Coordinates of C-alpha atoms and ligand atoms in Angstrom, one line a residue:
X8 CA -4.7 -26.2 -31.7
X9 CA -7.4 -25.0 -34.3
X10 CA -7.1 -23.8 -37.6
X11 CA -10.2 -21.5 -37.8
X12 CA -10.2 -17.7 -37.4
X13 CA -11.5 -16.0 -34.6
X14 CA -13.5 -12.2 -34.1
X15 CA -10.7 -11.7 -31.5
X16 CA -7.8 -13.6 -29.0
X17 CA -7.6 -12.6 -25.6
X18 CA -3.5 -13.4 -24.1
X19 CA -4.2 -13.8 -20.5
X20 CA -7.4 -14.8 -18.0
X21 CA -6.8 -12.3 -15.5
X22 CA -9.2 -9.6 -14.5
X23 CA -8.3 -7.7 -17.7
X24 CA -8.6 -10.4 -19.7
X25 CA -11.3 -12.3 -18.5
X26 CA -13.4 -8.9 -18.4
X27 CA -12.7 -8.8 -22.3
X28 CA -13.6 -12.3 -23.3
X29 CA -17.0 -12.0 -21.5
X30 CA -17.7 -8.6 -22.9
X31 CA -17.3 -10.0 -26.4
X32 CA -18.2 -13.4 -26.2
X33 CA -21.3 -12.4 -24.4
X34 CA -22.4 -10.4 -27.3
X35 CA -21.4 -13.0 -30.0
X36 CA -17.9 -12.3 -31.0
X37 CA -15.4 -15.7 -31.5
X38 CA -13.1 -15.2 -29.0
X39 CA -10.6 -17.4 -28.2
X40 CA -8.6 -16.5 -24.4
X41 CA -5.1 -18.3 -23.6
X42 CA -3.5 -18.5 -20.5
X43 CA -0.1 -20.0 -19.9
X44 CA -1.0 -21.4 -16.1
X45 CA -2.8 -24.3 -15.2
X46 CA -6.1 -22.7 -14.8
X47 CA -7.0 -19.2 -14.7
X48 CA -6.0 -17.2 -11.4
X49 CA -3.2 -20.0 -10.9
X50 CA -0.7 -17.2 -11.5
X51 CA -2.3 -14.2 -10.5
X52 CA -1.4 -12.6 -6.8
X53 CA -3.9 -9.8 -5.6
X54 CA -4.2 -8.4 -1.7
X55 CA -7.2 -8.5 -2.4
X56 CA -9.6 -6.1 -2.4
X57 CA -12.6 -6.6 -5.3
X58 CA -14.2 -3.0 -6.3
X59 CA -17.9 -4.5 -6.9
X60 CA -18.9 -1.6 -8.9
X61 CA -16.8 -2.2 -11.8
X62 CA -17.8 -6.4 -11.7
X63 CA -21.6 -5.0 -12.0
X64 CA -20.6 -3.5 -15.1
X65 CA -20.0 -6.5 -17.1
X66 CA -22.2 -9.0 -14.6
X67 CA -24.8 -7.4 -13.0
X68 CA -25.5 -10.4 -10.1
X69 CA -22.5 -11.6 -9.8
X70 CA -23.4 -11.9 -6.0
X71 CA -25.5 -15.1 -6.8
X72 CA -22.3 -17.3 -7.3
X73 CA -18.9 -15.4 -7.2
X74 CA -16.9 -16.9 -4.9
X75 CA -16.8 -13.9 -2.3
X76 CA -14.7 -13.8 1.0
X77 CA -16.1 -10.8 3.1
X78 CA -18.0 -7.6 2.3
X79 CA -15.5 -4.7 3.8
X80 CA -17.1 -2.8 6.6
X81 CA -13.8 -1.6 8.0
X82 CA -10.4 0.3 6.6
X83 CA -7.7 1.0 8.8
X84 CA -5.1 3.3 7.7
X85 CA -2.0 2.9 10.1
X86 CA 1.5 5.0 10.2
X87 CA 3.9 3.4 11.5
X88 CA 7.3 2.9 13.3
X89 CA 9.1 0.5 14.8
X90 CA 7.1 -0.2 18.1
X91 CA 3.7 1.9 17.1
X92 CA 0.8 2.5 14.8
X93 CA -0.9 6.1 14.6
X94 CA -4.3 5.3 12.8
X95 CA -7.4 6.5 11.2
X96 CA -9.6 4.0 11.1
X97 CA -13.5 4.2 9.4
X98 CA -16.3 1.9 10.0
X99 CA -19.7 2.3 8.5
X100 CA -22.7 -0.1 9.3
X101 CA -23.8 1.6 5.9
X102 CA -21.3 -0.8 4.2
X103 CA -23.7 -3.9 5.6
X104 CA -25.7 -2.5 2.6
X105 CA -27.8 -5.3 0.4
X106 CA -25.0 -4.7 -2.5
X107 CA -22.0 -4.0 -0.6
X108 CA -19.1 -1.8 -2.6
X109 CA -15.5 -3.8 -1.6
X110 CA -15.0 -7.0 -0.7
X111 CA -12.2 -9.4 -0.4
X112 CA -11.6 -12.5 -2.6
X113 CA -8.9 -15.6 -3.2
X114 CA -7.7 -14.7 -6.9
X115 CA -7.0 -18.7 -7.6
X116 CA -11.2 -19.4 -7.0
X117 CA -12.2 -15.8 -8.1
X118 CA -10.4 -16.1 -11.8
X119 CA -11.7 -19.5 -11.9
X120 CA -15.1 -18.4 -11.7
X121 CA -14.5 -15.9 -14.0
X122 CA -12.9 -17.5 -16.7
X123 CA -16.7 -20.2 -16.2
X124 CA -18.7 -17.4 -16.8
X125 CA -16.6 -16.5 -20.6
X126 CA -16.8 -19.9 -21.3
X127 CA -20.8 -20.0 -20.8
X128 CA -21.2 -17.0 -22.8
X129 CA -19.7 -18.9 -25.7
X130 CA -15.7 -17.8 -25.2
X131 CA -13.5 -20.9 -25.8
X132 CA -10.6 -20.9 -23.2
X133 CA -7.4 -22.6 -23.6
X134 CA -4.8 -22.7 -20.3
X135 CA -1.2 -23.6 -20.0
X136 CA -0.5 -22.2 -23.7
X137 CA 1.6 -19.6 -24.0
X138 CA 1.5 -17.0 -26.8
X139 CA 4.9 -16.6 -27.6
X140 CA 5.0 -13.6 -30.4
X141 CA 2.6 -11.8 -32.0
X142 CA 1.7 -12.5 -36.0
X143 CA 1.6 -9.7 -38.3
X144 CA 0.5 -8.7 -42.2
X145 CA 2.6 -7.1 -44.6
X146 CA 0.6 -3.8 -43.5
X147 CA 1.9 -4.6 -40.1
X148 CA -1.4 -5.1 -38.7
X149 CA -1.7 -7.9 -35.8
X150 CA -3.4 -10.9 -36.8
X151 CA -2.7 -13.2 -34.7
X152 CA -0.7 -14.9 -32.1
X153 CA 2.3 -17.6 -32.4
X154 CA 1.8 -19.8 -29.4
X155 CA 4.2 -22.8 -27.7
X156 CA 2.0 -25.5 -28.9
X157 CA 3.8 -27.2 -31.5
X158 CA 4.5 -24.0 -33.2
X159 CA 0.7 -23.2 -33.6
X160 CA 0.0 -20.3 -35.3
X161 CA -4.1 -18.8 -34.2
X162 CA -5.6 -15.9 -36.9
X163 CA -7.9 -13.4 -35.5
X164 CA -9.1 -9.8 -36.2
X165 CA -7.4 -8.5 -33.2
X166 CA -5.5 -9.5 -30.1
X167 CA -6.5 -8.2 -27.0
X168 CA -2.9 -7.9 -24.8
X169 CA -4.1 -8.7 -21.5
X170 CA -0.6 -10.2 -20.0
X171 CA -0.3 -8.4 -17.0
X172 CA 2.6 -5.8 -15.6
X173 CA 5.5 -8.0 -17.8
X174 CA 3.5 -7.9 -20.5
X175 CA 6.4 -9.6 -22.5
X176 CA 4.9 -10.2 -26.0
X177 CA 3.7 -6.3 -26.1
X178 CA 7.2 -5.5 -25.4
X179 CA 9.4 -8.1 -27.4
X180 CA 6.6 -6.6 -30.2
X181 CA 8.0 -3.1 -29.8
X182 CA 4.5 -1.7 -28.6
X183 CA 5.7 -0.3 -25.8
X184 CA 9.4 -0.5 -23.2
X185 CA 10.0 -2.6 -20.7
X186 CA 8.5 -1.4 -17.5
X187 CA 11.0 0.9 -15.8
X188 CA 12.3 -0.4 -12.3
X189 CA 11.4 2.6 -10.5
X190 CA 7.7 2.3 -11.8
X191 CA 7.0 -1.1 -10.8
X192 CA 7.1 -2.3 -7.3
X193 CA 7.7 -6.0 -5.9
X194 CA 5.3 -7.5 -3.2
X195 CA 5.1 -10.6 -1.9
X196 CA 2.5 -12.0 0.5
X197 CA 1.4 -15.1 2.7
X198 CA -2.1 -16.4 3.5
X199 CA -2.3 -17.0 7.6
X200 CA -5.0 -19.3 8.6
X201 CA -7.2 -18.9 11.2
X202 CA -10.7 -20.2 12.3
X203 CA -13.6 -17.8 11.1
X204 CA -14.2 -17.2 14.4
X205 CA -10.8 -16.1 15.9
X206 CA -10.8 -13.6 12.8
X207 CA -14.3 -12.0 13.5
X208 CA -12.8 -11.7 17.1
X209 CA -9.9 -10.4 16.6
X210 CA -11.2 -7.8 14.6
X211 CA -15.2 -7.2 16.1
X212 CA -16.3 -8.7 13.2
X213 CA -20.0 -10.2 12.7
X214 CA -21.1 -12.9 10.0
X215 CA -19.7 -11.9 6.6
X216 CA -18.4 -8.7 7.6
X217 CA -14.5 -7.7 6.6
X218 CA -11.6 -5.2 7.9
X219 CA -8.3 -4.0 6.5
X220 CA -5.5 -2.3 7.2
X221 CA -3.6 -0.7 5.1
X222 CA 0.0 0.3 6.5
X223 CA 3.2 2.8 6.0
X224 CA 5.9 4.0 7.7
X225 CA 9.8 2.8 8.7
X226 CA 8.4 -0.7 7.8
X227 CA 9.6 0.1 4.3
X228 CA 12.5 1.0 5.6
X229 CA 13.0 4.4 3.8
X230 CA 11.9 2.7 0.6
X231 CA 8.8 3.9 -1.3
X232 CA 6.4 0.5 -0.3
X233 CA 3.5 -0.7 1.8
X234 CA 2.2 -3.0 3.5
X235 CA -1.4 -4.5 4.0
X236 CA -3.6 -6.8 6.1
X237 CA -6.7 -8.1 4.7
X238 CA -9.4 -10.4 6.3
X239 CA -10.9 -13.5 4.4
X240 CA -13.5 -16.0 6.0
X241 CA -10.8 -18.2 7.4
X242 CA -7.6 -16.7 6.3
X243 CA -5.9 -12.9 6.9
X244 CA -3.8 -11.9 3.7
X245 CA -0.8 -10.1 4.9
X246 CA 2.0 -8.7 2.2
X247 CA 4.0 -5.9 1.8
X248 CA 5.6 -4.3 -1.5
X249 CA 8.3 -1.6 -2.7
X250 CA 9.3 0.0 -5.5
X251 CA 12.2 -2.4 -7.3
X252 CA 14.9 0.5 -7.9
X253 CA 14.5 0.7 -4.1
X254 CA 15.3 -2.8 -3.6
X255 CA 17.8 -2.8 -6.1
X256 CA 19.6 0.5 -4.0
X257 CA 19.1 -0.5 -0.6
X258 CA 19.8 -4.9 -0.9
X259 CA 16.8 -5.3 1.9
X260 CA 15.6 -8.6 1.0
X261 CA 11.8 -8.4 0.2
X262 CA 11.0 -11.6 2.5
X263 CA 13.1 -10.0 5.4
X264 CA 10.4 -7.3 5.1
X265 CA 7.7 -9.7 5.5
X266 CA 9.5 -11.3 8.3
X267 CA 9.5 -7.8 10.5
X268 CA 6.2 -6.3 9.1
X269 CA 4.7 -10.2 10.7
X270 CA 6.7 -9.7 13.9
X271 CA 5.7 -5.7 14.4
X272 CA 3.9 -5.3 17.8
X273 CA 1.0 -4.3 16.0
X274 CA 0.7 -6.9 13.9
X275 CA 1.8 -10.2 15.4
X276 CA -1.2 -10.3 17.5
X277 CA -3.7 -10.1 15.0
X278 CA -1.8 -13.2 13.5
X279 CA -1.0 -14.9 16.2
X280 CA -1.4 -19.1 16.2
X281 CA -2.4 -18.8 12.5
X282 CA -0.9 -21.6 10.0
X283 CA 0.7 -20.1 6.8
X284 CA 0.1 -22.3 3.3
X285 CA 0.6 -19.7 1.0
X286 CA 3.7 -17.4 -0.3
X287 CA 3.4 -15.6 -3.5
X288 CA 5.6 -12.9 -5.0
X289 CA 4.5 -10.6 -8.0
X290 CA 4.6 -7.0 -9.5
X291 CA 2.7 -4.1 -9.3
X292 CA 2.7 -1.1 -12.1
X293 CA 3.3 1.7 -9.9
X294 CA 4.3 4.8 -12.7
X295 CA 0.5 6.1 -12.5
X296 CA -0.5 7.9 -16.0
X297 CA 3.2 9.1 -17.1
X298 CA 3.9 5.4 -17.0
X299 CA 1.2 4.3 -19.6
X300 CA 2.0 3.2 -22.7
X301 CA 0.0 3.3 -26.1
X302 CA -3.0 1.6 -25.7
X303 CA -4.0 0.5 -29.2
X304 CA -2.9 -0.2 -32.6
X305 CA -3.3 -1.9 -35.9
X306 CA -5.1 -4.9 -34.6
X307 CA -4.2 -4.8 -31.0
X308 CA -5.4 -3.2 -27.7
X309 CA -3.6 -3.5 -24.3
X310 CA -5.5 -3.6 -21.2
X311 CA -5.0 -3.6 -17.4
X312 CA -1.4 -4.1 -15.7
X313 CA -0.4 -4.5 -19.1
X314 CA -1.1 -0.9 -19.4
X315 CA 0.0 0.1 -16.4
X316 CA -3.2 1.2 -15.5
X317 CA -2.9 1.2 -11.5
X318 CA -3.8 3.4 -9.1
X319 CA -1.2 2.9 -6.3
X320 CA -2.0 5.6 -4.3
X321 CA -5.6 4.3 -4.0
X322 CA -4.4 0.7 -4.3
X323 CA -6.5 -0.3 -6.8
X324 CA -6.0 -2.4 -9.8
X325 CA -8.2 -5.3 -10.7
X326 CA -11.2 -2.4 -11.0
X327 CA -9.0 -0.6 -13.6
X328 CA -8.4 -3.9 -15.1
X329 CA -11.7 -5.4 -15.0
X330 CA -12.9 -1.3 -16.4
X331 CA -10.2 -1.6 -19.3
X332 CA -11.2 -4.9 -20.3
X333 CA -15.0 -4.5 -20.5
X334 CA -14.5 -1.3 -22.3
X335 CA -11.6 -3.0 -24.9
X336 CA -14.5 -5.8 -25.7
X337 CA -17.3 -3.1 -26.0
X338 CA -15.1 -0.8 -28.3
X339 CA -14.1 -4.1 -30.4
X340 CA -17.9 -5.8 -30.3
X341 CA -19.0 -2.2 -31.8
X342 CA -16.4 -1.9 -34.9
X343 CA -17.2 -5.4 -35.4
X344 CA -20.9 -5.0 -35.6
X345 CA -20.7 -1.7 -38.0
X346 CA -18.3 -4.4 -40.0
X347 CA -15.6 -2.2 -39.4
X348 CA -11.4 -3.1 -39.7
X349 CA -9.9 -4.0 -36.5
X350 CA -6.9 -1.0 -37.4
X351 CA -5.7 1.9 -35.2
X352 CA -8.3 4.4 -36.1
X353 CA -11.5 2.4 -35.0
X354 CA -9.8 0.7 -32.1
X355 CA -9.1 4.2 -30.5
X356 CA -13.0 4.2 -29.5
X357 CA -11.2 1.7 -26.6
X358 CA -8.8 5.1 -25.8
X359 CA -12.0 7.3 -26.5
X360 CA -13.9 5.2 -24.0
X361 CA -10.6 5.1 -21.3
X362 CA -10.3 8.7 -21.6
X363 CA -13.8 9.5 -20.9
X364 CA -13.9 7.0 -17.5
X365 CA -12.9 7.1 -13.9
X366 CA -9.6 5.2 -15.1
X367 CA -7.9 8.5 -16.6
X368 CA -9.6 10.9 -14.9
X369 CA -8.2 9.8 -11.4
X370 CA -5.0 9.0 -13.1
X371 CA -4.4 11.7 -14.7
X372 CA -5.4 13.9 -11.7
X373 CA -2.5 12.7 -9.8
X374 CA 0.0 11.9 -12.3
X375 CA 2.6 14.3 -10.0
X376 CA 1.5 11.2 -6.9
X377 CA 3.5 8.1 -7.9
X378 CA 7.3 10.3 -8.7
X379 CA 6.6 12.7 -5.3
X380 CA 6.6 9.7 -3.0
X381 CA 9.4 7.6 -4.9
X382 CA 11.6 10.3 -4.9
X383 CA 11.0 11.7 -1.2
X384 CA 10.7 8.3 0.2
X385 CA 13.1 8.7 3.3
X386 CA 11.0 11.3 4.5
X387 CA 7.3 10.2 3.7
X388 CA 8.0 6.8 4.9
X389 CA 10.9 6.9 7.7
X390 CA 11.3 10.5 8.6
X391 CA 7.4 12.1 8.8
X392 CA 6.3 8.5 10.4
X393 CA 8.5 8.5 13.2
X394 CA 7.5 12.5 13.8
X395 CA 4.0 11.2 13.8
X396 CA 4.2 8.9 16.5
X397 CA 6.3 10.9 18.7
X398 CA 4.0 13.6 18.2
X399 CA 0.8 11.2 19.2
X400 CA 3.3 9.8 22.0
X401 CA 3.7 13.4 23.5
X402 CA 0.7 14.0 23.6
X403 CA -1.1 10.8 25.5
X404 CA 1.7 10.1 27.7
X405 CA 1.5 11.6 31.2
X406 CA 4.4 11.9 33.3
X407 CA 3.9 15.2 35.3
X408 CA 5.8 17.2 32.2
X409 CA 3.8 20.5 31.6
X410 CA 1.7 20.3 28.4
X411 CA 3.5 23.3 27.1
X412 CA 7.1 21.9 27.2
X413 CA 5.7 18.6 25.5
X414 CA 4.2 21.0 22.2
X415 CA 7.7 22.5 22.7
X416 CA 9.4 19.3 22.2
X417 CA 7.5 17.8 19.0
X418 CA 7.6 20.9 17.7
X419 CA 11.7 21.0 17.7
X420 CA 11.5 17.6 16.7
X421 CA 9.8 18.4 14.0
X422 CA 12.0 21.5 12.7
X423 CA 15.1 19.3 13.9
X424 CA 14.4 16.5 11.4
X425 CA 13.4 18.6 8.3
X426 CA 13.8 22.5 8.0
X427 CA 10.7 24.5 8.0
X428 CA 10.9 25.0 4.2
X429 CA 11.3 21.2 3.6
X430 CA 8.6 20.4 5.7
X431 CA 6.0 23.6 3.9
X432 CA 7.4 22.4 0.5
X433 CA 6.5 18.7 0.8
X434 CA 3.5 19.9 2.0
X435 CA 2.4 21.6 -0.7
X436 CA 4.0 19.0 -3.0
X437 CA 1.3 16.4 -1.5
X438 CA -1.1 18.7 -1.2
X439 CA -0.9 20.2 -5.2
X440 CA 0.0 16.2 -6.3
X441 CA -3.2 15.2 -4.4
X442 CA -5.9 16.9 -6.9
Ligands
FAD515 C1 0.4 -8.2 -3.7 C2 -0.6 -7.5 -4.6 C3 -1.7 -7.0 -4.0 C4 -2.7 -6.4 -4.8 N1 -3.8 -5.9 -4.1 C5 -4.8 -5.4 -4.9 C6 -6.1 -5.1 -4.3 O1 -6.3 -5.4 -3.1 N2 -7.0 -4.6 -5.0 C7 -6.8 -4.3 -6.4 O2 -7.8 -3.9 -7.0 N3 -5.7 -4.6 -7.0 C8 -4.7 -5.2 -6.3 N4 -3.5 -5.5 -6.9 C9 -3.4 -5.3 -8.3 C10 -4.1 -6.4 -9.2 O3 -3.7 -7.6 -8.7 C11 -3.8 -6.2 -10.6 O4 -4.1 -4.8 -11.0 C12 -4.7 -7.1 -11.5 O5 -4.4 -8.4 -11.2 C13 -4.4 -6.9 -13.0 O6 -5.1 -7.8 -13.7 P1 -4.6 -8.2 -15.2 O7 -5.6 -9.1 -15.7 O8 -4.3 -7.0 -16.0 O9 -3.3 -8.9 -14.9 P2 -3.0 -10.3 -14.2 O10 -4.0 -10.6 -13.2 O11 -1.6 -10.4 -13.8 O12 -3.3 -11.4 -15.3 C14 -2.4 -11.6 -16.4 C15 -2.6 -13.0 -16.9 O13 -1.9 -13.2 -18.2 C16 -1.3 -14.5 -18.2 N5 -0.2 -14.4 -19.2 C17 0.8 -13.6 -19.2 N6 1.6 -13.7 -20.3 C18 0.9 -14.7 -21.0 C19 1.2 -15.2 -22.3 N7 2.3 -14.9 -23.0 N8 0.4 -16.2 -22.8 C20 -0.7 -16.6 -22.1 N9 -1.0 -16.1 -20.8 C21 -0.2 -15.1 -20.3 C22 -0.9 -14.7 -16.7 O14 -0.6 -16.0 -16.4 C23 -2.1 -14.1 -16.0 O15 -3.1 -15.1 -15.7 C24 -2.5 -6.2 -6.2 C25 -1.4 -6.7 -6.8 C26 -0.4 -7.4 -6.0 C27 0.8 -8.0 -6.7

C-alpha cells in the first residue's frame, strides 16, 4: 500500500462512492477509493432501476458506453392476494424519448464501468482491501483509514464513508448507531434467464424498451415488504424484501417468500422456462429521514445507504446515492480549492447542499411514510389487499346477482374487516403521511 497522502479516501465503489471519486478526481483532487470485493459492483445487489437524471449530473453522456439493460417505458403497480393482482399500470410512448429517464442495469457490469470512468479521471482504485478503522488526530479529526493490508495505515484530508447500509467503520467510529432492525429491510433476489425475445413478448415489448412491476399485498405475508419484477435484455430480476423486525417476529423464511411470490399465478407465467444463475441477498435502509444519521464531521462525510438516505416508498436509492456522492465531492473539491480545513464547519456545505436538493426535500416530506406502513402492516399489506380484490372481483364477475346486493357485500366486507373509524383514520394517516 502507499505511503503518500491523499486530498481525500473514498471507503466503498458503490453508487455513492464511485459518484464521489469521480466528482473529485474529475476536478483534480487525489483520491484514493477502496473496496473490499473483487471488483467494484461484485458486492452490490440493486432491483434495479437507474434514475438517469441524477448520472447526467456527474456524466453528462453517459449513454455513449454505460452498460444499459432497457430504457423503462412501462410500470406496473400490482395489489395483490393469493390468487389475484388488482393493477394500475402506465405506459407512455413519451418514455421512447432520445434521453430516456429510468432504465434498468446489472450492478456487477454497471459499478464496473463506473469505477473505469474514476480511474480515467485520475482516481486511483484499490479492490479487495478492506478499511478496517478509521485514523484520527489528537483534535479528533479523521485523517485517515486503517486498512487489512498488512496493517497499512493511508493519510488523507478526509474520508468520504461510502460503505453502504452496514456501514460498519462509521458505526464501530461512534458516528452514528447501528441501523435499527425495524428500519432496515432484507431482500433477496434471483436473475431468470430468458431469450430477448420471449421477454419483449411476454411483456409487448419492442427493441430496447423495459416494463416493471412493482408488487404488494398478502405476499408479505402481513409483514411490511415488497416485491418486484424487473426486465433486462435477456434476464427478468425478480426479488422481494421486508422489514427485518418483521422477519425476526414472524420466523417466515425470506427465501420461502421468494419461493411463493415465483409461484403466484400472476407471476409464474411471466417466468415461466427461464434458467435462474443468480441469488443475492442484501439490505435496504428503510427509516426514511428520522432514520438519518449525522452526515459530516471533523474530516469525514457519509453518503448514500450509509446515510440511510432511501426513499422506500418511491423505491429509490442508487439516485440518492449517486446525488449524495456528487454533492459530498463538490462540497470537498470547493473547501479544497479556497484551501480550506477538511473540519466540521466547512464540510457542512455537503449538509447545506443535501438540504437544499430533492434528497431531503422528498424525505423530509414523508418522514410520517416509512413508521405508518411498518406499524400498520397487517392491514396495508394483508387486510386492505384482500378487500381490494374482492371488491374488483364483485364487481367483474357476473353470475345473475343484482348489482346492488354485490355493492352491498363489499361494502360489509369492508366494515367487517376494519371499523369505519379504522378504515377513515388510516386513511387520513396515508393521506396526511403522503405530502
Ligand atoms: C434488492 C434491492 C433492490 C433495489 N432496487 C433498487 C432500484 O431498483 N433502484 C434504486 O435506485 N435503488 C434500489 N436499491 C437500493 C440501492 O441498491 C442502494 O440505495 C444503492 O446501492 C446504495 O449505494 P451505496 O454506494 O451507498 O452502497 P452500496 O452499493 O452498498 O456500496 C457500498 C460499497 O462499499 C463497499 N464496502 C463496504 N464496507 C467497506 C469497507 N470497510 N472497506 C471497503 N469497501 C467497503 C461494499 O463492498 C460496496 O461495494 C435496491 C436495493 C436492494 C438490496
Amino acid at each position: 500500500m502507499t505511503k503518500e497522502k491523499f486530498d481525500a479516501i473514498v471507503v466503498g465503489a458503490g453508487m455513492s462512492g464511485n459518484a464521489a471519486a469521480y466528482a473529485m478526481a474529475s476536478r483534480g483532487l487525489k483520491v484514493l477509493q477502496l473496496e473490499r470485493g473483487e471488483y467494484p459492483g461484485s458486492k452490490n445487489v440493486q432491483g434495479a432501476i437507474m434514475y438517469a437524471n441524477m448520472l447526467e449530473a456527474i456524466i453528462p453522456d453517459f449513454r455513449n458506453d454505460a452498460p444499459l439493460e432497457r430504457h423503462l417505458v412501462e410500470q406496473r403497480f400490482w395489489i395483490m392476494d393469493d390468487t389475484s393482482h388488482t393493477g394500475m399500470h402506465y405506459r407512455s410512448d413519451d418514455f421512447n424519448e432520445v434521453t430516456p429517464n429510468r432504465y434498468t442495469i446489472i450492478r456487477a457490469q454497471f459499478d464496473k464501468w463506473l469505477s473505469r470512468k474514476v480511474c480515467e479521471a485520475g482516481g486511483t482504485v484499490l479492490c479487495e482491501t478492506t478499511a478496517t478503522g478509521l485514523e484520527w488526530d489528537s483534535a479528533g479529526k479523521a485523517i485517515g483509514v486503517r486498512t487489512d493490508r498488512a496493517g497499512d495505515v493511508v493519510l488523507a484530508d478526509v474520508v468520504v464513508l461510502a460503505e453502504g447500509v452496514n456501514g460498519l467503520l462509521g458505526t464501530r467510529a461512534g458516528l452514528r448507531e447501528m441501523p435499527k432492525s425495524k428500519n432496515v429491510a432484507l431482500a433477496v433476489k434471483e436473475l431468470h434467464f430468458l431469450p430477448e425475445e420471449v421477454i419483449a413478448e411476454r411483456f409487448g415489448l419492442t427493441g430496447d424498451e423495459g416494463c416493471v412491476i412493482e408488487a404488494g399485498g398478502t405476499i408479505s405475508r402481513g409483514m411490511a415488504g415488497l416485491g418486484f419484477l424487473y426486465t433486462n435484455k435477456e434476464s427478468i430480476s425478480l426479488g422481494i424484501g421486508c422489514l427485518i423486525s418483521n422477519f425476526a417476529e414472524t420466523m417466515e423464511r425470506p427465501y420461502a417468500l421468494l419461493d411463493a411470490f415465483k409461484r403466484h399465478p400472476s407471476i409464474q407465467p411471466l417466468i415461466a422456462g427461464s434458467e435462474v444463475k443468480e441469488y443475492a441477498a442484501h439490505l435496504i435502509p428503510e427509516g426514511g429521514f428520522n432514520a438519518i444519521p449525522r452526515l459530516c464531521g471533523n474530516g469525514w462525510v457519509v453518503v448514500g445507504d450509509a446515510a440511510q438516505l432511501n426513499n422506500a416508498v418511491h423505491r429509490e436509492g442508487s439516485n440518492l446515492a449517486m446525488a449524495s456522492g456528487r454533492m459530498a465531492g463538490e462540497a470537498i473539491s470547493v473547501i479544497k480549492s479556497r484551501g480550506g480545513v477538511m473540519d466540521k464547519a466547512s464540510l457542512s456545505l455537503y449538509k447545506t447542499m443535501l438540504d437544499k436538493s430533492f434528497v431531503v426535500e422528498d424525505l423530509s416530506k414523508q418522514k410520517d411514510m416509512p413508521s405508518l406502513l411498518h406499524t400498520n402492516s397487517p392491514n396495508f399489506f394483508t387486510t386492505y389487499p384482500q378487500l381490494i380484490s374482492h371488491a374488483a372481483q364483485n364487481f367483474v364477475r357476473v353470475d345473475g346477482t343484482p348489482k346492488i346486493e354485490r355493492e352491498i357485500a363489499t361494502t360489509a366486507a369492508f366494515l367487517r374487516a376494519r371499523s369505519r373509524w379504522g378504515l377513515v383514520s388510516d386513511a387520513v394517516r396515508l393521506a396526511s403521511a403522503w405530502r
